[in-house]
Every structure is written in C-alpha cells, then in structure tokens.
Amino acid sequence: MNDKIYLYPVWVRLWHLFNALLFLVLIFSGLSLQYSGVPATLIPFKYAVSVHSISGIVLTVNYIFYLFGNYFTSNGRYYKCPLHGMFNRIAKQFRYYSYGIFKNEAPPFPVTADRKFNPLQKLSYVIVMYLFMPLLIISGVALLFPDYIPTQIFSRSGIHLTDLIHISAGFILSMFMVVHIYLCTIGKTTTSNFKSMINGWH
Amino acid sequence: MLACMLVLAGMHLFPKNGNPDTVEHSPANSKCFKCHGRPTYTFYNKILGRNVTKRQNPYLMVDSVLFYESNHKSLECPDCHSYKYNHFPHNSELQLEPMPVCLDCHEGDDNYNFETINKEYQESVHAIRHKDAFSCFMCHDPHTYKINVRSDENIDKTIVYDNNICLSCHANFNKYQLISSKRNPNIIKQHDWLPNQIAHFAHVRCIECHTQTTNKTLVAHKVLPKEKAVKKCVECHSQNSILMASLYKFQAKEKRNKYGFFNAAILNNDSYVIGANRNLYLNYLSWVIFGLILLFIVIHAVLRILTK
C-alpha cells in the first residue's frame, strides 16, 4: 500500500466521471441528430435535440468547474508542458508505445507524485482540454442561439461554418476518447488505471 | 448631413429592389386607378350639383405601384373586367358578371401546369370547406401577385412573401371572417409544440408542413387539414428532407448536391438544417479515421498480448 500515490482527488474524479458520462450521452444524441431519419437512429430526433442541448449545457458547467479546479488547486501543474526538449520527450514516449512496450521495457516516464502524465499524455490533454473543448463548447453554445451567429463568415453561411467546427471538434474528441480508453489499459494491470480513477490511488 | 442626403437621394433614384423590367403605364389603367388606386374618389353629383368625395371600398382598391411590379403588370383592366366599366358611374348590373378565373388565361401552360394546380386546390381544405366562398384570388391577388419562388436567390424573401399570403387571413380577424364565422386561431399558440418557433417561422413557409407535395407542381396547392400537417421533425431534419421537394425544389433541380453536401441547395440559402445537411466526403473521412483507429488499437492490443 506504501508504494501507492494518491493522485486523483475527489473533485478530479467527480469531474472526470461526469465528463465521461456526458460525453457518451452527447456522442449518441449527436449521432442521432446527424443521422436522423436513419431507421437505426439511437434516439428519436425530437428527444435527441433536448438531450443534446441539456447535456451540452451541463458539460459546459462541468468544464468551467474543471478550469476553476485546475486554477485554484495544484492539479494545473500537471498540464504544464515546458517547450525545451519536448520533442525528444514525446519521441521517447512514442517509441515506448510503438516498440518498447512489446519488448517489455520499463515506461520512460513512470508516474510519480509530481508527474501524473507522460509527455504524450500532457500534450494530448492540453490540446484536447484547452483547444478542442473550448471550440466544441463555444460552437455548441452558438448553435443554441443561431439567430446571433453572423449570417455570413468568409462568404459562407455562418451557421454552417459553426456547425462544421462543432461536429469536427466533437468527432476529434470522440476519437480521443476511444484512444484514451484503450491507452488506459496500459498500466500495471489492464484494469489498474480504471481502478485508480475510481479510488484515487495510483 | 450632405452625405446622408446623397445616400437618401441614391436610395430614391436607384431603389435596391427596383424592378428593371418595367412596362409603360397604360392610359386605360390610369383612368381606373384615378378612383381605384386611392382611398377616396371624387365625382360630380348631379342631384347636389357639385363635386362629392367618397371613401373607396378597400376591397375594390388596387395599389398601382404593386400592380406595375406584379406578374400581370402588362395587362389592362378591361382585359379581365368588362369594358363597360369605362362608363362612370358604373352600371350596378356589372357586378353580376362572372369574373374570369386563372385557367381562362393559363390553361395549357406546361411551365406552370395550372390544371394540376387547380386539381390540387379542389382537393384542398380551402376548397372542400369553403366551396365557392374561396377562390384562387383569396391567396393570389391578381392585381399584385408576384411569383418569386422560381428564382435562384432570396429564398428568405420568398418565405416572407408566401407566409404573408397565409397570414393575411389566418392572422387577420377581419379577412378571416369573410368566409368563416369562427375566430381565427392564434398561430403562435397553435404552434406551441414546435421547438425553436422563431427560427422555423423565419426559415420555412407554412406550406412546407401544411400541404401535400407532389412531383407535378413546383408549389404544392393541396392545403391539408391541420390534423394532417407535418409534425415529425425528421420529415425535414433528415437526408430525405421534404424541404427539397417544397421550399428548395427549384434550387434542388438547378444545383444538385454541389460541394458534396447532402441537400446542398439548403446551404445555398445560408441555412443549415440539422440532419438534412451532411458532407458526403467528411462522412467518409470520419468513418475511415474511426476504422483506422480501431484497427490500430486491435493490432496494438494483439501485439501486447503476444509479447507479454
């Protein structure tokens, strides 16, 4: 028990749980909107609109909670990516995932109390949480109020462009989620990382 | 101040919506408009021995500006009304003369197919419920009607124009009472169930949901009873959107799926209908990316298991 580190405080676990559940609801309701009229549609259109809108608003509140948490607690430090030597660190981690792991090598950046994420995790989390999540949320909020979207942006329909940003960001984040879940199976055991996210201990 | 005056003068001299396709004003029409183009008319009253000014019946008034912008602008009043109206005061028996109907002039016009329009109209709730009290002219005032759906641009303008035709009765107590003893329903309240009501009212026409579309006419004329109106979201919000068979029918024929988007004609109008607009290539790309990611995961996982 002594070699375990308490890495995931309650607020992080709660945020993460809600984020995951809401994202699943948003993926299914979003697909139902995008592929409406298809017989195998997951949720009927008229419910999918409300489900997607309400879940999106709750996700936004949850995201703001996450931003505050990172700002006012020490959790934010895990996301800092020093540029110096970043490329080499990422290449090292990439080599591990694509080669070293099959040779049963030790991970190049093991988890410590000061290093929750490896360099590749850091970079992807920063891109996901600080670039694509804001894009997804801002475009989603705009689509809730389509009358306020400029009619024309770069001589294309404003609402059309906003929707393209929204579904593209949504797709990228959904793909991230798939890869994220798979990479979580790379731990001491296949399920150890999932357990950590429930009890907080790594 | 000078700049403002120049702009105002410019707007007056070069009106934005000015109709370049103007016709010369007919002297015969001008004679009629002298009384029927104004809210009052003046005539010499022989009994009183002086000029008398009377109020014009609003149902007998014609806006000459709108007339000369309408589809019938090249016609003269006697083309449809008896030449005997040239005499004033008009003979009261003239009111008993049957008025021409659309088919009298438009029969055999393959471009518009008025025969089918008439057939659809005869099956509409308007014709069935109100019989002779209703006619084409209730919606299409022949003095002002201007067709605008057969245009590549300004769908928004078409929507406003066409919806105003419906609202001229359904949102106007006095006109509604001309053929019904009931009170006109509250449109906003009746459509309470419709999500995002403002966006729907601004971007689609009433007839999108309240008529039965066919392949035979560009604008459907079989207005359905309210119980049969479209209420399912996916009728419009889907790849097989009925909007392509109604509001965007003209554009759909002109520009089929340009840019690789399903129902690209809708995008052409700066609109975006969830479920109806999807990019074919982005669809393929997203499935390919998703497939490759799954493939990568499976290969990686299998290699991990094999090398453990």
Coordinates of C-alpha atoms in Angstrom, one line a residue:
Chain A
M1 CA 0.0 0.0 0.0
N2 CA 3.0 2.3 0.8
D3 CA 4.1 2.5 -2.9
K4 CA 0.7 3.9 -3.9
I5 CA 0.3 7.6 -4.6
Y6 CA -2.9 9.5 -4.0
L7 CA -3.1 11.1 -7.5
Y8 CA -6.8 11.8 -8.2
P9 CA -8.6 13.9 -5.6
V10 CA -12.3 13.6 -5.2
W11 CA -13.1 16.7 -7.4
V12 CA -11.0 15.4 -10.2
R13 CA -12.7 12.0 -10.1
L14 CA -16.1 13.6 -10.0
W15 CA -15.4 15.9 -12.9
H16 CA -13.9 13.0 -14.9
L17 CA -16.9 10.8 -14.2
F18 CA -19.4 13.4 -15.2
N19 CA -17.3 14.4 -18.2
A20 CA -17.2 10.8 -19.4
L21 CA -20.9 10.1 -18.9
L22 CA -22.0 13.4 -20.5
F23 CA -19.6 12.8 -23.4
L24 CA -21.2 9.4 -24.1
V25 CA -24.7 10.9 -24.0
L26 CA -23.5 13.7 -26.3
I27 CA -22.0 11.3 -28.8
F28 CA -25.1 9.2 -29.0
S29 CA -27.5 12.1 -29.2
G30 CA -25.2 13.9 -31.6
L31 CA -25.1 10.9 -33.9
S32 CA -28.9 10.7 -33.7
L33 CA -29.1 14.3 -34.9
Q34 CA -26.5 13.9 -37.6
Y35 CA -28.1 10.6 -38.9
S36 CA -31.7 11.5 -38.2
G37 CA -34.1 9.6 -40.4
V38 CA -31.9 6.5 -40.5
P39 CA -34.1 3.6 -39.2
A40 CA -31.4 2.5 -36.7
T41 CA -31.2 6.0 -35.1
L42 CA -30.3 5.7 -31.5
I43 CA -32.6 8.4 -30.0
P44 CA -35.7 9.8 -31.8
F45 CA -34.9 13.3 -33.2
K46 CA -37.3 15.3 -31.1
Y47 CA -35.8 13.9 -27.9
A48 CA -32.2 13.9 -29.2
V49 CA -32.4 17.7 -29.6
S50 CA -33.3 18.3 -26.0
V51 CA -31.0 15.6 -24.7
H52 CA -28.0 17.0 -26.7
S53 CA -28.7 20.6 -25.6
I54 CA -29.2 19.9 -21.9
S55 CA -26.2 17.5 -21.7
G56 CA -24.1 20.1 -23.6
I57 CA -25.0 22.8 -21.1
V58 CA -24.2 20.5 -18.1
L59 CA -20.9 19.6 -19.8
T60 CA -20.1 23.3 -20.1
V61 CA -20.7 23.9 -16.4
N62 CA -18.6 20.8 -15.7
Y63 CA -15.8 22.2 -17.9
I64 CA -15.9 25.5 -16.1
F65 CA -15.6 23.6 -12.8
Y66 CA -12.6 21.8 -14.2
L67 CA -10.9 25.1 -15.2
F68 CA -11.5 26.5 -11.7
G69 CA -10.2 23.3 -10.2
N70 CA -7.0 23.5 -12.2
Y71 CA -6.6 27.2 -11.4
F72 CA -7.2 27.1 -7.7
T73 CA -5.6 23.7 -6.9
S74 CA -2.2 22.2 -7.7
N75 CA -3.7 19.9 -10.3
G76 CA -3.0 22.6 -13.0
R77 CA 0.7 22.0 -12.7
Y78 CA 0.4 18.5 -14.4
Y79 CA -0.6 20.2 -17.6
K80 CA 2.4 22.5 -17.9
C81 CA 4.5 21.5 -21.0
P82 CA 8.0 23.0 -20.9
L83 CA 8.9 23.5 -24.6
H84 CA 12.6 22.8 -24.0
G85 CA 13.3 19.2 -25.0
M86 CA 9.6 18.5 -25.5
F87 CA 10.1 16.9 -28.9
N88 CA 12.7 14.4 -27.6
R89 CA 10.4 13.5 -24.6
I90 CA 7.5 12.9 -26.9
A91 CA 9.6 10.9 -29.3
K92 CA 10.8 8.8 -26.4
Q93 CA 7.3 8.1 -25.1
F94 CA 6.1 7.4 -28.7
R95 CA 8.9 4.9 -29.2
Y96 CA 7.8 3.2 -26.0
Y97 CA 4.2 2.8 -27.1
S98 CA 5.2 1.6 -30.6
Y99 CA 8.2 -0.5 -29.8
G100 CA 9.4 -0.7 -26.2
I101 CA 6.1 -1.9 -24.8
F102 CA 6.4 -5.0 -26.9
K103 CA 9.9 -5.6 -25.6
N104 CA 8.6 -5.3 -22.0
E105 CA 10.8 -2.3 -21.4
A106 CA 10.0 -0.1 -18.4
P107 CA 8.0 3.1 -19.2
P108 CA 10.4 6.0 -19.8
F109 CA 8.3 8.4 -17.7
P110 CA 6.8 6.5 -14.8
V111 CA 4.0 8.1 -12.8
T112 CA 5.2 10.0 -9.7
A113 CA 3.5 12.4 -7.3
D114 CA 4.9 15.3 -9.5
R115 CA 4.4 13.6 -12.9
K116 CA 0.9 12.4 -13.3
F117 CA 1.0 12.4 -17.1
N118 CA 3.7 11.2 -19.5
P119 CA 4.8 13.8 -22.2
L120 CA 2.5 12.4 -24.8
Q121 CA -0.5 12.5 -22.4
K122 CA 0.4 16.0 -21.4
L123 CA 0.4 17.3 -25.0
S124 CA -2.7 15.5 -26.0
Y125 CA -4.6 16.5 -22.8
V126 CA -3.6 20.2 -23.3
I127 CA -4.8 20.1 -27.0
V128 CA -8.0 18.3 -26.1
M129 CA -8.9 20.3 -23.0
Y130 CA -7.6 23.8 -23.9
L131 CA -8.2 23.8 -27.7
F132 CA -10.9 21.4 -28.8
M133 CA -13.1 21.5 -25.7
P134 CA -13.4 25.4 -25.9
L135 CA -14.0 25.1 -29.7
L136 CA -16.7 22.5 -29.1
I137 CA -18.4 24.4 -26.3
I138 CA -18.3 27.9 -28.0
S139 CA -19.7 26.5 -31.2
G140 CA -22.2 24.5 -29.3
V141 CA -23.4 27.5 -27.3
A142 CA -23.6 29.5 -30.6
L143 CA -25.8 26.8 -32.1
L144 CA -28.2 27.1 -29.2
F145 CA -28.7 30.7 -30.3
P146 CA -28.4 30.5 -34.1
D147 CA -30.0 34.0 -34.5
Y148 CA -26.9 35.6 -33.1
I149 CA -24.5 33.8 -35.5
P150 CA -23.4 36.1 -38.3
T151 CA -25.2 35.2 -41.5
Q152 CA -22.0 35.2 -43.5
I153 CA -18.5 34.3 -42.3
F154 CA -15.8 34.3 -45.1
S155 CA -18.6 34.4 -47.6
R156 CA -20.0 31.1 -46.3
S157 CA -23.1 30.6 -44.2
G158 CA -22.1 31.4 -40.6
I159 CA -24.3 28.8 -39.1
H160 CA -23.0 26.2 -41.5
L161 CA -19.4 27.0 -40.6
T162 CA -20.2 26.9 -36.8
D163 CA -21.8 23.5 -37.2
L164 CA -18.8 22.2 -39.2
I165 CA -16.5 23.4 -36.3
H166 CA -18.8 21.8 -33.8
I167 CA -19.1 18.4 -35.4
S168 CA -15.4 18.3 -36.4
A169 CA -14.3 19.1 -32.8
G170 CA -16.9 16.6 -31.5
F171 CA -15.5 13.9 -33.8
I172 CA -11.9 14.6 -32.8
L173 CA -12.8 14.5 -29.1
S174 CA -14.8 11.3 -29.6
M175 CA -11.8 9.7 -31.3
F176 CA -9.6 10.9 -28.5
M177 CA -11.9 9.2 -26.1
V178 CA -11.6 5.9 -27.9
V179 CA -7.8 6.1 -27.9
H180 CA -7.8 7.4 -24.3
I181 CA -9.8 4.4 -23.0
Y182 CA -7.5 2.0 -24.9
L183 CA -4.3 3.6 -23.5
C184 CA -5.7 3.4 -20.0
T185 CA -5.4 -0.4 -20.3
I186 CA -1.6 0.1 -20.3
G187 CA -1.0 0.1 -16.6
K188 CA 0.4 -2.3 -14.0
T189 CA -2.6 -4.4 -15.0
T190 CA -5.2 -3.9 -17.7
T191 CA -7.7 -2.5 -15.2
S192 CA -5.4 -0.8 -12.7
N193 CA -5.7 2.7 -14.2
F194 CA -9.5 2.4 -14.3
K195 CA -9.5 1.4 -10.6
S196 CA -7.2 4.4 -9.8
M197 CA -9.8 6.7 -11.4
I198 CA -12.4 5.3 -9.0
N199 CA -10.5 5.2 -5.7
G200 CA -7.9 7.9 -6.4
W201 CA -4.9 5.8 -5.7
H202 CA -2.3 5.1 -8.3
Chain B
M1 CA -25.6 65.8 -43.5
L2 CA -24.7 66.2 -47.2
A3 CA -23.6 62.5 -47.2
C4 CA -26.9 61.5 -45.7
M5 CA -28.8 63.5 -48.3
L6 CA -26.7 61.9 -51.1
V7 CA -27.4 58.4 -49.7
L8 CA -31.1 59.1 -49.4
A9 CA -31.2 60.6 -52.9
G10 CA -29.3 57.5 -54.2
M11 CA -31.8 55.2 -52.4
H12 CA -34.6 57.1 -54.1
L13 CA -33.1 57.2 -57.5
F14 CA -31.7 53.7 -57.5
P15 CA -34.0 51.6 -55.3
K16 CA -32.4 48.3 -54.2
N17 CA -35.4 46.3 -55.1
G18 CA -36.3 48.3 -58.1
N19 CA -37.8 46.3 -61.0
P20 CA -35.8 47.0 -64.1
D21 CA -38.4 45.0 -66.1
T22 CA -41.0 47.8 -66.1
V23 CA -43.8 48.4 -68.5
E24 CA -45.3 51.6 -69.7
H25 CA -48.3 52.6 -67.6
S26 CA -51.4 52.1 -69.6
P27 CA -53.7 55.1 -70.0
A28 CA -56.7 52.8 -69.6
N29 CA -55.4 51.6 -66.3
S30 CA -54.6 55.2 -65.2
K31 CA -58.2 56.1 -65.7
C32 CA -59.3 53.2 -63.3
F33 CA -56.5 53.9 -60.8
K34 CA -57.8 57.5 -60.5
C35 CA -60.6 56.1 -58.3
H36 CA -59.5 52.5 -57.5
G37 CA -55.9 53.4 -56.8
R38 CA -56.8 55.8 -53.9
P39 CA -58.6 55.7 -50.6
T40 CA -61.1 58.3 -51.8
Y41 CA -62.7 59.1 -55.2
T42 CA -64.5 62.3 -56.4
F43 CA -67.3 62.6 -58.8
Y44 CA -69.9 65.2 -59.9
N45 CA -73.2 64.6 -58.1
K46 CA -75.9 65.8 -60.5
I47 CA -78.6 65.9 -57.8
L48 CA -76.4 68.1 -55.5
G49 CA -74.9 70.0 -58.4
R50 CA -71.4 69.8 -57.0
N51 CA -68.3 67.5 -56.7
V52 CA -68.6 64.9 -53.9
T53 CA -65.7 62.9 -52.4
K54 CA -66.5 59.4 -51.1
R55 CA -64.4 56.7 -49.4
Q56 CA -63.3 53.9 -51.7
N57 CA -64.3 50.3 -50.7
P58 CA -61.0 48.9 -49.5
Y59 CA -61.8 45.6 -51.3
L60 CA -62.0 47.5 -54.6
M61 CA -58.7 49.3 -54.2
V62 CA -55.6 48.4 -56.1
D63 CA -52.1 49.6 -55.3
S64 CA -50.9 50.8 -58.6
V65 CA -47.2 50.6 -57.6
L66 CA -47.7 46.9 -56.6
F67 CA -49.7 46.3 -59.8
Y68 CA -46.8 47.5 -62.0
E69 CA -44.4 45.2 -60.1
S70 CA -46.8 42.2 -60.4
N71 CA -46.8 39.4 -62.9
H72 CA -49.9 40.9 -64.6
K73 CA -48.4 44.4 -65.0
S74 CA -48.7 44.3 -68.8
L75 CA -52.4 43.7 -68.7
E76 CA -55.0 46.4 -68.9
C77 CA -58.0 46.4 -66.6
P78 CA -60.5 45.7 -69.4
D79 CA -58.6 42.5 -70.2
C80 CA -60.3 40.9 -67.2
H81 CA -63.0 43.4 -66.3
S82 CA -65.9 44.4 -68.6
Y83 CA -65.1 47.3 -71.0
K84 CA -68.5 48.7 -69.8
Y85 CA -66.6 49.8 -66.6
N86 CA -65.3 52.6 -68.8
H87 CA -68.5 54.3 -68.1
F88 CA -68.9 56.1 -64.7
P89 CA -71.0 55.8 -62.6
H90 CA -70.7 52.0 -63.3
N91 CA -73.8 50.1 -64.1
S92 CA -74.7 48.1 -60.9
E93 CA -75.6 45.1 -63.0
L94 CA -71.9 44.7 -63.9
Q95 CA -71.4 43.2 -60.5
L96 CA -73.4 40.2 -61.6
E97 CA -70.9 39.4 -64.5
P98 CA -68.9 36.3 -63.8
M99 CA -65.2 37.1 -63.2
P100 CA -62.5 35.2 -65.2
V101 CA -60.6 32.5 -63.4
C102 CA -56.9 31.7 -63.7
L103 CA -57.4 28.8 -66.1
D104 CA -59.2 31.1 -68.6
C105 CA -55.8 32.5 -69.5
H106 CA -53.3 29.9 -68.1
E107 CA -54.8 26.7 -69.5
G108 CA -52.3 24.6 -71.3
D109 CA -49.3 26.4 -69.8
D110 CA -46.9 23.5 -69.4
N111 CA -44.4 25.7 -67.5
Y112 CA -46.8 26.2 -64.6
N113 CA -49.2 23.3 -65.0
F114 CA -52.3 25.2 -63.8
E115 CA -54.5 22.2 -64.5
T116 CA -52.7 20.2 -61.8
I117 CA -52.6 23.3 -59.5
N118 CA -56.4 23.6 -59.9
K119 CA -56.9 19.8 -59.2
E120 CA -54.7 20.1 -56.1
Y121 CA -56.6 23.2 -55.0
Q122 CA -60.0 21.4 -55.5
E123 CA -58.8 18.7 -53.1
S124 CA -57.5 21.3 -50.6
V125 CA -59.2 22.0 -47.2
H126 CA -59.9 25.6 -48.5
A127 CA -62.0 24.4 -51.5
I128 CA -63.7 21.5 -49.6
R129 CA -64.7 23.5 -46.5
H130 CA -65.5 26.9 -48.2
K131 CA -66.6 25.9 -51.7
D132 CA -67.4 28.9 -53.8
A133 CA -66.6 31.4 -51.0
F134 CA -62.9 30.5 -51.6
S135 CA -61.0 31.1 -54.9
C136 CA -57.5 31.4 -56.2
F137 CA -57.8 35.1 -55.6
M138 CA -58.1 34.7 -51.9
C139 CA -54.4 33.9 -51.8
H140 CA -53.2 35.3 -55.1
D141 CA -54.5 38.7 -55.6
P142 CA -54.2 39.0 -59.4
H143 CA -53.6 42.8 -59.1
T144 CA -50.5 42.4 -57.0
Y145 CA -49.3 38.8 -57.2
K146 CA -45.7 38.4 -58.0
I147 CA -44.2 34.9 -58.4
N148 CA -40.8 34.7 -56.7
V149 CA -40.2 31.0 -56.0
R150 CA -38.7 30.4 -59.4
S151 CA -35.6 32.4 -58.5
D152 CA -32.1 31.3 -57.6
E153 CA -31.8 33.8 -54.8
N154 CA -33.7 35.4 -52.0
I155 CA -35.3 32.4 -50.5
D156 CA -35.9 34.4 -47.4
K157 CA -37.9 36.9 -49.4
T158 CA -39.9 34.1 -50.9
I159 CA -40.6 32.8 -47.4
V160 CA -41.8 36.1 -46.1
Y161 CA -43.9 36.8 -49.2
D162 CA -45.5 33.3 -49.2
N163 CA -46.1 33.2 -45.5
N164 CA -47.8 36.7 -45.6
I165 CA -50.3 35.2 -48.0
C166 CA -51.4 32.7 -45.4
L167 CA -51.2 35.2 -42.6
S168 CA -53.3 37.8 -44.5
C169 CA -56.3 35.6 -43.4
H170 CA -55.0 33.4 -40.6
A171 CA -53.6 36.3 -38.6
N172 CA -56.3 38.8 -39.7
F173 CA -59.6 38.6 -37.9
N174 CA -61.5 40.8 -40.5
K175 CA -60.4 38.9 -43.5
Y176 CA -60.8 35.5 -41.8
Q177 CA -64.4 36.5 -41.0
L178 CA -65.1 37.0 -44.7
I179 CA -65.5 33.2 -45.1
S180 CA -65.7 31.9 -41.6
S181 CA -67.9 32.5 -38.6
K182 CA -65.2 31.2 -36.3
R183 CA -62.5 33.3 -34.8
N184 CA -59.1 33.0 -36.4
P185 CA -56.8 30.8 -34.3
N186 CA -53.7 32.2 -32.5
I187 CA -50.9 31.0 -34.8
I188 CA -48.2 31.3 -32.1
K189 CA -50.3 29.3 -29.6
Q190 CA -51.2 26.7 -32.2
H191 CA -47.5 26.1 -32.8
D192 CA -46.5 25.9 -29.2
W193 CA -45.3 22.4 -29.7
L194 CA -42.8 23.5 -32.4
P195 CA -39.3 23.9 -30.9
N196 CA -37.4 27.0 -31.9
Q197 CA -40.6 28.5 -33.3
I198 CA -38.9 31.8 -34.4
A199 CA -36.3 30.1 -36.5
H200 CA -38.9 27.8 -38.1
F201 CA -41.2 30.7 -38.9
A202 CA -38.4 32.7 -40.4
H203 CA -36.8 30.0 -42.4
V204 CA -39.6 27.8 -43.8
R205 CA -43.0 28.5 -45.3
C206 CA -46.3 27.5 -43.8
I207 CA -47.0 25.3 -46.8
E208 CA -43.9 23.2 -46.2
C209 CA -45.8 21.4 -43.4
H210 CA -49.4 22.2 -44.4
T211 CA -49.5 20.9 -48.0
Q212 CA -49.0 17.6 -49.7
T213 CA -46.1 17.8 -52.1
T214 CA -46.1 16.1 -55.5
N215 CA -43.7 15.9 -58.4
K216 CA -46.2 17.6 -60.7
T217 CA -46.1 21.1 -59.5
L218 CA -43.3 23.4 -58.2
V219 CA -45.5 24.7 -55.3
A220 CA -48.0 22.3 -53.7
H221 CA -51.5 23.6 -53.6
K222 CA -53.3 20.8 -51.7
V223 CA -53.6 22.5 -48.4
L224 CA -54.3 19.8 -45.8
P225 CA -56.5 20.0 -42.7
K226 CA -54.4 20.9 -39.7
E227 CA -54.6 17.3 -38.3
K228 CA -52.7 16.1 -41.4
A229 CA -49.9 18.7 -41.2
V230 CA -46.3 17.5 -40.9
K231 CA -45.4 17.1 -37.2
K232 CA -42.4 14.8 -37.3
C233 CA -39.1 16.6 -37.1
V234 CA -37.3 14.1 -39.3
E235 CA -39.6 14.9 -42.2
C236 CA -37.4 17.9 -42.7
H237 CA -34.4 17.1 -40.5
S238 CA -33.1 14.2 -42.5
Q239 CA -31.3 13.3 -45.6
N240 CA -34.6 12.8 -47.3
S241 CA -35.9 16.2 -46.2
I242 CA -39.3 17.2 -47.6
L243 CA -37.8 20.7 -47.9
M244 CA -36.1 19.5 -51.1
A245 CA -39.5 18.7 -52.6
S246 CA -41.0 22.0 -51.5
L247 CA -39.1 25.1 -50.5
Y248 CA -35.9 24.2 -52.3
K249 CA -37.5 22.3 -55.2
F250 CA -36.4 24.9 -57.7
Q251 CA -32.9 25.2 -56.4
A252 CA -32.7 21.4 -56.0
K253 CA -33.3 21.0 -59.7
E254 CA -30.8 23.7 -60.5
K255 CA -27.9 22.6 -58.2
R256 CA -27.9 19.1 -57.1
N257 CA -25.6 18.3 -54.3
K258 CA -22.9 20.8 -55.2
Y259 CA -19.9 20.9 -52.8
G260 CA -20.5 17.3 -51.8
F261 CA -23.2 18.2 -49.3
F262 CA -26.4 16.4 -48.9
N263 CA -29.2 18.8 -49.8
A264 CA -26.7 21.5 -50.9
A265 CA -29.5 23.8 -52.1
I266 CA -30.4 24.5 -48.4
L267 CA -26.8 25.6 -47.7
N268 CA -27.0 27.9 -50.7
N269 CA -29.5 29.9 -48.7
D270 CA -27.2 30.4 -45.7
S271 CA -29.3 28.0 -43.8
Y272 CA -28.3 24.8 -42.1
V273 CA -30.9 22.1 -41.3
I274 CA -29.7 19.6 -38.7
G275 CA -29.9 16.1 -40.1
A276 CA -30.5 17.3 -43.7
N277 CA -27.1 18.8 -44.3
R278 CA -24.1 16.5 -44.1
N279 CA -20.9 16.5 -46.1
L280 CA -20.5 13.3 -48.0
Y281 CA -16.7 13.4 -48.0
L282 CA -16.5 14.3 -44.3
N283 CA -18.8 11.4 -43.6
Y284 CA -16.5 9.0 -45.5
L285 CA -13.4 10.6 -43.9
S286 CA -14.8 10.2 -40.4
W287 CA -15.6 6.5 -40.9
V288 CA -12.2 5.9 -42.4
I289 CA -10.4 7.6 -39.5
F290 CA -12.6 5.7 -37.0
G291 CA -11.9 2.4 -38.7
L292 CA -8.1 3.1 -38.8
I293 CA -8.1 3.9 -35.1
L294 CA -10.0 0.7 -34.2
L295 CA -7.6 -1.3 -36.5
F296 CA -4.6 0.3 -34.8
I297 CA -6.0 -0.5 -31.4
V298 CA -6.7 -4.1 -32.3
I299 CA -3.2 -4.6 -33.8
H300 CA -1.5 -2.9 -30.8
A301 CA -3.6 -5.0 -28.3
V302 CA -2.9 -8.3 -30.0
L303 CA 0.9 -7.5 -30.2
R304 CA 0.8 -6.6 -26.5
I305 CA -0.8 -9.9 -25.6
L306 CA 1.6 -11.9 -27.9
T307 CA 4.7 -10.3 -26.5
K308 CA 3.7 -10.3 -22.8

